């Protein structure tokens, strides 16, 4: 397992239950991992940009499957380097990972494959971007083209704010990710996430979730990497799921294969449910965070079997993965100051938080020299629980949150509010 966040903790937790790991001689490694992942895997630090080093470790330990958790190593081509040496890898190639690595790439692919999405203009300079605003009405959706750790999207309510945001983007606010900016039509509707697994030819659905991106109650304040999520999302009805598979996910997989860049791994579609039907907001080339946490809480299959099937072009031989009828919810506990400059180093006590079946996934934690668990990032913990419905899952998750002693942290108290209002 490559990665160190809450997503990787959830995947490691699930993989540790796999027959491939549980059998005699099976072992799970993680790099760099975190204190939570260390409960399930042997963690060690390794520079993931050094492909030769990663390959040497895999050869030394005779690794049977490499799971690349975060997007950056995929966009960097690590999966290609490993596959070239004969290793099974769960995650797309560098070329296919452009689905997340470049928003402009994805928009242009949507054009070629006739996939419904927002109208857009891809710009490469501040002057060009300002002129392109003339084609849109406020609010303006501005997206840094490259990877920006989930923070590269700005929704500007008026022209002046949009021009200021564009100046910041082209001025280096998001580093190289902002060298190009995509300006999009603002879509009205409700956002929801849908997941699929693919080996480049076959594709199977892998569940729905709804994330809460805004930092504040009632979906207010700046965007974050995600303050919580629940699964399944009932607003994505069976009819809508079929439409998403037919008009968005399947054409994407087929288009990439036809262009010689087959996609293998998990395909995460962020969707807007508009009056005209579902439209693609964006793709991620890895499991979402914190959506992965709720999906893993509900998954009833051996995760390693499905990951190996994707890696070995054998997904057609697998049954559709089964999920519990229970709902799952995760609440993000973040460090004060997030999504700006988070307050790091705060002590955390998790004693009793998992007593009633909840699971606390570590997203940004470290053990100090005295063995004290401390915050080391913006999003620190993902407190996750199941229940017979979203309301019950919410009650269980927040009951566990209240048992976490994290004085320098904060969380939203309304995760799942839309679903609960509907029910």
GROMACS .gro file of C-alpha atoms in nm:
model
  423
    1UNK     CA    1   0.000   0.000   0.000
    2UNK     CA    2   0.147   0.332  -0.107
    3UNK     CA    3   0.019   0.641   0.074
    4UNK     CA    4  -0.034   0.785   0.420
    5UNK     CA    5  -0.386   0.927   0.452
    6UNK     CA    6  -0.731   0.824   0.564
    7UNK     CA    7  -0.804   0.663   0.229
    8UNK     CA    8  -0.496   0.445   0.260
    9UNK     CA    9  -0.584   0.352   0.618
   10UNK     CA   10  -0.930   0.239   0.505
   11UNK     CA   11  -0.783   0.037   0.217
   12UNK     CA   12  -0.519  -0.118   0.443
   13UNK     CA   13  -0.783  -0.209   0.701
   14UNK     CA   14  -0.987  -0.384   0.433
   15UNK     CA   15  -0.689  -0.550   0.264
   16UNK     CA   16  -0.570  -0.686   0.598
   17UNK     CA   17  -0.893  -0.890   0.606
   18UNK     CA   18  -0.814  -1.044   0.266
   19UNK     CA   19  -0.745  -1.414   0.226
   20UNK     CA   20  -0.420  -1.323   0.053
   21UNK     CA   21  -0.299  -1.149   0.370
   22UNK     CA   22  -0.466  -1.365   0.634
   23UNK     CA   23  -0.316  -1.688   0.502
   24UNK     CA   24   0.013  -1.814   0.641
   25UNK     CA   25   0.300  -1.611   0.503
   26UNK     CA   26   0.083  -1.326   0.378
   27UNK     CA   27   0.201  -0.977   0.465
   28UNK     CA   28   0.093  -0.619   0.405
   29UNK     CA   29   0.349  -0.340   0.370
   30UNK     CA   30   0.274   0.032   0.362
   31UNK     CA   31   0.487   0.331   0.267
   32UNK     CA   32   0.494   0.571   0.432
   33UNK     CA   33   0.181   0.470   0.622
   34UNK     CA   34   0.066   0.632   0.946
   35UNK     CA   35   0.001   0.521   1.307
   36UNK     CA   36  -0.340   0.383   1.212
   37UNK     CA   37  -0.212   0.192   0.911
   38UNK     CA   38   0.061   0.047   1.134
   39UNK     CA   39  -0.211  -0.153   1.311
   40UNK     CA   40  -0.256  -0.356   0.991
   41UNK     CA   41   0.070  -0.329   0.798
   42UNK     CA   42   0.446  -0.302   0.836
   43UNK     CA   43   0.516   0.065   0.768
   44UNK     CA   44   0.839   0.213   0.637
   45UNK     CA   45   0.941   0.537   0.469
   46UNK     CA   46   1.032   0.533   0.101
   47UNK     CA   47   1.048   0.815  -0.152
   48UNK     CA   48   0.768   0.731  -0.396
   49UNK     CA   49   0.914   0.954  -0.668
   50UNK     CA   50   1.218   0.723  -0.679
   51UNK     CA   51   1.073   0.452  -0.904
   52UNK     CA   52   1.389   0.242  -0.897
   53UNK     CA   53   1.377   0.234  -0.518
   54UNK     CA   54   1.013   0.124  -0.516
   55UNK     CA   55   1.088  -0.147  -0.774
   56UNK     CA   56   1.387  -0.272  -0.574
   57UNK     CA   57   1.173  -0.305  -0.261
   58UNK     CA   58   0.900  -0.492  -0.451
   59UNK     CA   59   1.160  -0.731  -0.591
   60UNK     CA   60   1.318  -0.786  -0.251
   61UNK     CA   61   0.985  -0.862  -0.080
   62UNK     CA   62   0.833  -1.045  -0.379
   63UNK     CA   63   0.528  -0.821  -0.375
   64UNK     CA   64   0.221  -0.974  -0.539
   65UNK     CA   65   0.013  -0.657  -0.568
   66UNK     CA   66   0.098  -0.288  -0.545
   67UNK     CA   67  -0.191  -0.056  -0.451
   68UNK     CA   68  -0.122   0.309  -0.528
   69UNK     CA   69  -0.348   0.511  -0.298
   70UNK     CA   70  -0.290   0.882  -0.381
   71UNK     CA   71  -0.310   1.049  -0.719
   72UNK     CA   72   0.035   1.211  -0.741
   73UNK     CA   73   0.236   0.886  -0.789
   74UNK     CA   74  -0.013   0.775  -1.056
   75UNK     CA   75   0.017   1.102  -1.247
   76UNK     CA   76   0.394   1.064  -1.207
   77UNK     CA   77   0.382   0.727  -1.387
   78UNK     CA   78   0.475   0.496  -1.100
   79UNK     CA   79   0.225   0.232  -1.216
   80UNK     CA   80   0.393   0.223  -1.559
   81UNK     CA   81   0.738   0.171  -1.406
   82UNK     CA   82   0.616  -0.113  -1.187
   83UNK     CA   83   0.420  -0.284  -1.465
   84UNK     CA   84   0.725  -0.267  -1.691
   85UNK     CA   85   0.903  -0.487  -1.434
   86UNK     CA   86   0.617  -0.738  -1.421
   87UNK     CA   87   0.437  -0.629  -1.104
   88UNK     CA   88   0.059  -0.633  -1.067
   89UNK     CA   89  -0.056  -0.277  -0.994
   90UNK     CA   90  -0.393  -0.138  -0.894
   91UNK     CA   91  -0.400   0.207  -1.049
   92UNK     CA   92  -0.397   0.362  -1.396
   93UNK     CA   93  -0.104   0.446  -1.621
   94UNK     CA   94   0.040   0.795  -1.639
   95UNK     CA   95  -0.144   0.859  -1.966
   96UNK     CA   96  -0.481   0.745  -1.829
   97UNK     CA   97  -0.428   0.924  -1.496
   98UNK     CA   98  -0.450   1.252  -1.687
   99UNK     CA   99  -0.823   1.215  -1.615
  100UNK     CA  100  -0.735   1.362  -1.277
  101UNK     CA  101  -0.399   1.518  -1.356
  102UNK     CA  102  -0.543   1.759  -1.613
  103UNK     CA  103  -0.895   1.898  -1.604
  104UNK     CA  104  -0.850   2.025  -1.957
  105UNK     CA  105  -0.761   1.673  -2.076
  106UNK     CA  106  -1.080   1.538  -1.925
  107UNK     CA  107  -1.300   1.810  -2.072
  108UNK     CA  108  -1.157   1.747  -2.418
  109UNK     CA  109  -1.208   1.372  -2.378
  110UNK     CA  110  -1.572   1.444  -2.289
  111UNK     CA  111  -1.601   1.636  -2.617
  112UNK     CA  112  -1.459   1.343  -2.815
  113UNK     CA  113  -1.679   1.083  -2.643
  114UNK     CA  114  -1.994   1.298  -2.622
  115UNK     CA  115  -2.002   1.274  -2.243
  116UNK     CA  116  -2.236   1.525  -2.073
  117UNK     CA  117  -2.044   1.789  -1.877
  118UNK     CA  118  -2.040   2.165  -1.821
  119UNK     CA  119  -1.941   2.401  -2.100
  120UNK     CA  120  -1.584   2.522  -2.061
  121UNK     CA  121  -1.285   2.715  -2.192
  122UNK     CA  122  -0.926   2.601  -2.137
  123UNK     CA  123  -0.693   2.900  -2.087
  124UNK     CA  124  -0.315   2.935  -2.066
  125UNK     CA  125  -0.267   3.299  -1.963
  126UNK     CA  126  -0.428   3.556  -1.736
  127UNK     CA  127  -0.533   3.781  -2.024
  128UNK     CA  128  -0.688   3.488  -2.211
  129UNK     CA  129  -0.874   3.379  -1.897
  130UNK     CA  130  -1.012   3.726  -1.826
  131UNK     CA  131  -1.138   3.753  -2.183
  132UNK     CA  132  -1.298   3.408  -2.156
  133UNK     CA  133  -1.511   3.523  -1.864
  134UNK     CA  134  -1.721   3.710  -2.121
  135UNK     CA  135  -1.860   3.374  -2.235
  136UNK     CA  136  -2.001   3.288  -1.892
  137UNK     CA  137  -2.247   3.426  -1.641
  138UNK     CA  138  -2.177   3.446  -1.267
  139UNK     CA  139  -2.110   3.258  -1.053
  140UNK     CA  140  -1.785   3.166  -1.229
  141UNK     CA  141  -1.626   2.822  -1.183
  142UNK     CA  142  -1.246   2.843  -1.203
  143UNK     CA  143  -1.030   2.530  -1.188
  144UNK     CA  144  -0.653   2.496  -1.178
  145UNK     CA  145  -0.578   2.244  -1.452
  146UNK     CA  146  -0.338   2.025  -1.253
  147UNK     CA  147  -0.326   1.854  -0.914
  148UNK     CA  148  -0.392   2.093  -0.625
  149UNK     CA  149  -0.468   1.857  -0.333
  150UNK     CA  150  -0.842   1.905  -0.373
  151UNK     CA  151  -0.820   2.284  -0.330
  152UNK     CA  152  -0.779   2.406  -0.687
  153UNK     CA  153  -1.142   2.505  -0.749
  154UNK     CA  154  -1.276   2.857  -0.691
  155UNK     CA  155  -1.639   2.960  -0.732
  156UNK     CA  156  -1.647   3.338  -0.777
  157UNK     CA  157  -1.979   3.516  -0.727
  158UNK     CA  158  -1.894   3.819  -0.944
  159UNK     CA  159  -1.658   3.934  -1.218
  160UNK     CA  160  -1.421   4.123  -0.987
  161UNK     CA  161  -1.376   3.821  -0.760
  162UNK     CA  162  -1.323   3.598  -1.063
  163UNK     CA  163  -1.049   3.823  -1.201
  164UNK     CA  164  -0.880   3.837  -0.861
  165UNK     CA  165  -0.893   3.456  -0.832
  166UNK     CA  166  -0.752   3.415  -1.183
  167UNK     CA  167  -0.465   3.651  -1.095
  168UNK     CA  168  -0.390   3.437  -0.790
  169UNK     CA  169  -0.403   3.115  -0.991
  170UNK     CA  170  -0.174   3.233  -1.268
  171UNK     CA  171   0.038   3.406  -1.004
  172UNK     CA  172   0.130   3.074  -0.844
  173UNK     CA  173  -0.132   3.016  -0.573
  174UNK     CA  174  -0.150   2.650  -0.676
  175UNK     CA  175   0.202   2.619  -0.812
  176UNK     CA  176   0.241   2.440  -1.143
  177UNK     CA  177  -0.120   2.320  -1.119
  178UNK     CA  178  -0.235   2.672  -1.206
  179UNK     CA  179  -0.022   2.713  -1.519
  180UNK     CA  180  -0.347   2.649  -1.707
  181UNK     CA  181  -0.697   2.728  -1.583
  182UNK     CA  182  -1.027   2.580  -1.696
  183UNK     CA  183  -1.328   2.813  -1.673
  184UNK     CA  184  -1.657   2.626  -1.656
  185UNK     CA  185  -2.027   2.692  -1.679
  186UNK     CA  186  -2.184   2.687  -1.333
  187UNK     CA  187  -2.409   2.382  -1.304
  188UNK     CA  188  -2.715   2.383  -1.078
  189UNK     CA  189  -2.813   2.066  -0.895
  190UNK     CA  190  -2.690   1.830  -0.628
  191UNK     CA  191  -2.345   1.673  -0.633
  192UNK     CA  192  -2.294   1.303  -0.580
  193UNK     CA  193  -2.013   1.052  -0.637
  194UNK     CA  194  -2.024   0.721  -0.823
  195UNK     CA  195  -1.745   0.466  -0.841
  196UNK     CA  196  -1.655   0.186  -1.080
  197UNK     CA  197  -1.376  -0.067  -1.116
  198UNK     CA  198  -1.227  -0.140  -1.457
  199UNK     CA  199  -0.944  -0.337  -1.613
  200UNK     CA  200  -0.957  -0.130  -1.930
  201UNK     CA  201  -1.216  -0.348  -2.101
  202UNK     CA  202  -1.473  -0.462  -1.843
  203UNK     CA  203  -1.631  -0.222  -1.596
  204UNK     CA  204  -1.837  -0.286  -1.282
  205UNK     CA  205  -2.016  -0.043  -1.051
  206UNK     CA  206  -1.863   0.005  -0.706
  207UNK     CA  207  -2.110   0.213  -0.507
  208UNK     CA  208  -2.223   0.568  -0.446
  209UNK     CA  209  -2.146   0.832  -0.185
  210UNK     CA  210  -2.204   1.197  -0.113
  211UNK     CA  211  -1.919   1.415   0.011
  212UNK     CA  212  -1.938   1.746   0.200
  213UNK     CA  213  -1.674   1.978   0.054
  214UNK     CA  214  -1.740   2.304   0.236
  215UNK     CA  215  -1.572   2.357   0.569
  216UNK     CA  216  -1.877   2.502   0.746
  217UNK     CA  217  -2.219   2.387   0.862
  218UNK     CA  218  -2.488   2.385   0.596
  219UNK     CA  219  -2.226   2.364   0.321
  220UNK     CA  220  -2.083   2.713   0.377
  221UNK     CA  221  -1.729   2.852   0.371
  222UNK     CA  222  -1.432   2.756   0.154
  223UNK     CA  223  -1.389   2.423  -0.021
  224UNK     CA  224  -1.185   2.151   0.146
  225UNK     CA  225  -1.067   1.804   0.055
  226UNK     CA  226  -1.387   1.681   0.220
  227UNK     CA  227  -1.534   1.717   0.571
  228UNK     CA  228  -1.736   1.396   0.571
  229UNK     CA  229  -1.932   1.155   0.355
  230UNK     CA  230  -2.200   0.889   0.363
  231UNK     CA  231  -2.292   0.589   0.148
  232UNK     CA  232  -2.511   0.494  -0.028
  233UNK     CA  233  -2.655   0.815  -0.172
  234UNK     CA  234  -3.025   0.748  -0.234
  235UNK     CA  235  -3.054   1.049  -0.466
  236UNK     CA  236  -2.860   0.842  -0.720
  237UNK     CA  237  -3.151   0.613  -0.802
  238UNK     CA  238  -3.111   0.284  -0.993
  239UNK     CA  239  -3.228   0.463  -1.307
  240UNK     CA  240  -2.973   0.740  -1.264
  241UNK     CA  241  -2.696   0.490  -1.188
  242UNK     CA  242  -2.773   0.309  -1.512
  243UNK     CA  243  -2.765   0.640  -1.699
  244UNK     CA  244  -2.429   0.731  -1.546
  245UNK     CA  245  -2.282   0.397  -1.647
  246UNK     CA  246  -2.424   0.422  -2.000
  247UNK     CA  247  -2.349   0.787  -2.078
  248UNK     CA  248  -2.045   0.871  -1.864
  249UNK     CA  249  -1.837   0.588  -1.718
  250UNK     CA  250  -1.856   0.328  -1.997
  251UNK     CA  251  -1.789   0.577  -2.280
  252UNK     CA  252  -1.488   0.707  -2.086
  253UNK     CA  253  -1.336   0.360  -2.054
  254UNK     CA  254  -1.411   0.280  -2.418
  255UNK     CA  255  -1.270   0.610  -2.546
  256UNK     CA  256  -0.944   0.570  -2.354
  257UNK     CA  257  -0.906   0.212  -2.477
  258UNK     CA  258  -0.971   0.316  -2.838
  259UNK     CA  259  -0.700   0.582  -2.808
  260UNK     CA  260  -0.442   0.332  -2.684
  261UNK     CA  261  -0.445   0.442  -2.320
  262UNK     CA  262  -0.663   0.181  -2.143
  263UNK     CA  263  -0.764   0.273  -1.789
  264UNK     CA  264  -0.716   0.020  -1.508
  265UNK     CA  265  -0.815   0.071  -1.146
  266UNK     CA  266  -1.093   0.264  -0.978
  267UNK     CA  267  -1.272   0.537  -1.168
  268UNK     CA  268  -1.436   0.796  -0.943
  269UNK     CA  269  -1.691   1.022  -1.111
  270UNK     CA  270  -1.797   1.341  -0.939
  271UNK     CA  271  -2.142   1.416  -1.078
  272UNK     CA  272  -2.393   1.700  -1.086
  273UNK     CA  273  -2.757   1.595  -1.104
  274UNK     CA  274  -2.898   1.868  -1.325
  275UNK     CA  275  -3.242   1.916  -1.477
  276UNK     CA  276  -3.097   1.778  -1.802
  277UNK     CA  277  -2.969   1.466  -1.627
  278UNK     CA  278  -2.637   1.363  -1.467
  279UNK     CA  279  -2.331   1.555  -1.587
  280UNK     CA  280  -1.966   1.494  -1.510
  281UNK     CA  281  -1.804   1.747  -1.277
  282UNK     CA  282  -1.464   1.578  -1.259
  283UNK     CA  283  -1.286   1.244  -1.249
  284UNK     CA  284  -1.049   1.114  -0.985
  285UNK     CA  285  -0.814   0.829  -1.070
  286UNK     CA  286  -0.815   0.686  -0.716
  287UNK     CA  287  -1.063   0.624  -0.438
  288UNK     CA  288  -1.200   0.946  -0.294
  289UNK     CA  289  -1.111   1.068   0.051
  290UNK     CA  290  -1.328   1.049   0.263
  291UNK     CA  291  -1.561   0.853   0.030
  292UNK     CA  292  -1.330   0.552   0.036
  293UNK     CA  293  -1.381   0.517   0.411
  294UNK     CA  294  -1.758   0.469   0.385
  295UNK     CA  295  -1.727   0.237   0.084
  296UNK     CA  296  -1.483   0.012   0.269
  297UNK     CA  297  -1.714   0.002   0.573
  298UNK     CA  298  -1.992  -0.136   0.350
  299UNK     CA  299  -1.794  -0.363   0.117
  300UNK     CA  300  -1.863  -0.731   0.183
  301UNK     CA  301  -1.612  -0.877  -0.063
  302UNK     CA  302  -1.242  -0.955  -0.056
  303UNK     CA  303  -1.096  -0.627  -0.180
  304UNK     CA  304  -0.769  -0.784  -0.291
  305UNK     CA  305  -0.953  -1.020  -0.529
  306UNK     CA  306  -1.108  -0.727  -0.716
  307UNK     CA  307  -0.788  -0.526  -0.722
  308UNK     CA  308  -0.596  -0.823  -0.865
  309UNK     CA  309  -0.869  -0.879  -1.123
  310UNK     CA  310  -0.829  -0.519  -1.239
  311UNK     CA  311  -0.450  -0.551  -1.248
  312UNK     CA  312  -0.460  -0.882  -1.438
  313UNK     CA  313  -0.730  -0.795  -1.694
  314UNK     CA  314  -0.964  -1.050  -1.536
  315UNK     CA  315  -1.252  -0.837  -1.414
  316UNK     CA  316  -1.497  -1.005  -1.654
  317UNK     CA  317  -1.467  -1.323  -1.447
  318UNK     CA  318  -1.580  -1.149  -1.125
  319UNK     CA  319  -1.932  -1.110  -0.991
  320UNK     CA  320  -2.058  -0.760  -0.921
  321UNK     CA  321  -1.918  -0.667  -0.577
  322UNK     CA  322  -2.163  -0.688  -0.288
  323UNK     CA  323  -2.219  -0.417  -0.029
  324UNK     CA  324  -2.402  -0.420   0.302
  325UNK     CA  325  -2.756  -0.280   0.300
  326UNK     CA  326  -2.644  -0.071   0.598
  327UNK     CA  327  -2.545   0.291   0.549
  328UNK     CA  328  -2.204   0.420   0.654
  329UNK     CA  329  -2.095   0.769   0.752
  330UNK     CA  330  -1.759   0.926   0.818
  331UNK     CA  331  -1.700   1.256   0.999
  332UNK     CA  332  -1.371   1.435   0.940
  333UNK     CA  333  -1.203   1.582   1.245
  334UNK     CA  334  -0.969   1.854   1.121
  335UNK     CA  335  -0.707   2.071   1.288
  336UNK     CA  336  -0.810   2.427   1.367
  337UNK     CA  337  -0.713   2.659   1.083
  338UNK     CA  338  -0.795   2.409   0.807
  339UNK     CA  339  -0.833   2.452   0.509
  340UNK     CA  340  -0.590   2.739   0.561
  341UNK     CA  341  -0.287   2.682   0.784
  342UNK     CA  342  -0.374   2.397   1.022
  343UNK     CA  343  -0.262   2.391   1.384
  344UNK     CA  344  -0.029   2.092   1.399
  345UNK     CA  345   0.095   1.904   1.703
  346UNK     CA  346  -0.231   1.884   1.899
  347UNK     CA  347  -0.256   1.577   2.123
  348UNK     CA  348  -0.523   1.316   2.048
  349UNK     CA  349  -0.673   1.046   2.273
  350UNK     CA  350  -0.885   0.781   2.100
  351UNK     CA  351  -0.957   0.569   2.407
  352UNK     CA  352  -1.306   0.420   2.374
  353UNK     CA  353  -1.386   0.580   2.036
  354UNK     CA  354  -1.414   0.240   1.864
  355UNK     CA  355  -1.593   0.064   2.150
  356UNK     CA  356  -1.933   0.038   1.977
  357UNK     CA  357  -1.823  -0.075   1.632
  358UNK     CA  358  -1.705   0.258   1.494
  359UNK     CA  359  -1.369   0.281   1.318
  360UNK     CA  360  -1.133   0.577   1.340
  361UNK     CA  361  -0.922   0.607   1.027
  362UNK     CA  362  -0.605   0.815   1.062
  363UNK     CA  363  -0.566   1.084   0.796
  364UNK     CA  364  -0.301   1.316   0.941
  365UNK     CA  365  -0.147   1.176   1.259
  366UNK     CA  366   0.196   1.098   1.397
  367UNK     CA  367   0.331   0.939   1.715
  368UNK     CA  368   0.580   1.156   1.901
  369UNK     CA  369   0.885   1.023   2.084
  370UNK     CA  370   0.676   0.967   2.397
  371UNK     CA  371   0.415   0.764   2.212
  372UNK     CA  372   0.155   1.043   2.216
  373UNK     CA  373  -0.070   1.061   1.908
  374UNK     CA  374  -0.061   1.409   1.756
  375UNK     CA  375  -0.211   1.595   1.461
  376UNK     CA  376   0.025   1.632   1.166
  377UNK     CA  377  -0.202   1.763   0.891
  378UNK     CA  378  -0.521   1.947   0.806
  379UNK     CA  379  -0.765   1.657   0.801
  380UNK     CA  380  -0.660   1.446   1.096
  381UNK     CA  381  -0.916   1.172   1.169
  382UNK     CA  382  -1.210   1.008   0.988
  383UNK     CA  383  -1.455   0.876   1.246
  384UNK     CA  384  -1.666   0.617   1.064
  385UNK     CA  385  -1.967   0.406   1.161
  386UNK     CA  386  -2.249   0.199   1.013
  387UNK     CA  387  -2.622   0.193   1.082
  388UNK     CA  388  -2.941   0.058   0.931
  389UNK     CA  389  -2.992   0.391   0.756
  390UNK     CA  390  -2.809   0.723   0.723
  391UNK     CA  391  -2.971   0.864   1.036
  392UNK     CA  392  -2.858   0.565   1.243
  393UNK     CA  393  -2.509   0.581   1.091
  394UNK     CA  394  -2.495   0.952   1.171
  395UNK     CA  395  -2.591   0.890   1.534
  396UNK     CA  396  -2.327   0.618   1.567
  397UNK     CA  397  -2.055   0.828   1.402
  398UNK     CA  398  -2.117   1.134   1.619
  399UNK     CA  399  -2.137   0.921   1.932
  400UNK     CA  400  -1.785   0.803   1.848
  401UNK     CA  401  -1.672   1.158   1.767
  402UNK     CA  402  -1.773   1.266   2.117
  403UNK     CA  403  -1.539   1.003   2.262
  404UNK     CA  404  -1.238   1.147   2.077
  405UNK     CA  405  -1.032   1.387   2.288
  406UNK     CA  406  -0.880   1.630   2.036
  407UNK     CA  407  -0.889   1.985   2.184
  408UNK     CA  408  -0.720   2.151   1.885
  409UNK     CA  409  -0.959   1.990   1.636
  410UNK     CA  410  -1.301   2.070   1.495
  411UNK     CA  411  -1.568   1.902   1.283
  412UNK     CA  412  -1.898   1.967   1.112
  413UNK     CA  413  -2.202   1.847   1.307
  414UNK     CA  414  -2.433   1.811   1.005
  415UNK     CA  415  -2.274   1.547   0.780
  416UNK     CA  416  -2.552   1.371   0.588
  417UNK     CA  417  -2.802   1.654   0.635
  418UNK     CA  418  -2.937   1.642   0.281
  419UNK     CA  419  -3.007   1.269   0.296
  420UNK     CA  420  -3.172   1.296   0.637
  421UNK     CA  421  -3.393   1.581   0.515
  422UNK     CA  422  -3.500   1.366   0.221
  423UNK     CA  423  -3.590   1.074   0.446
   0.00000   0.00000   0.00000
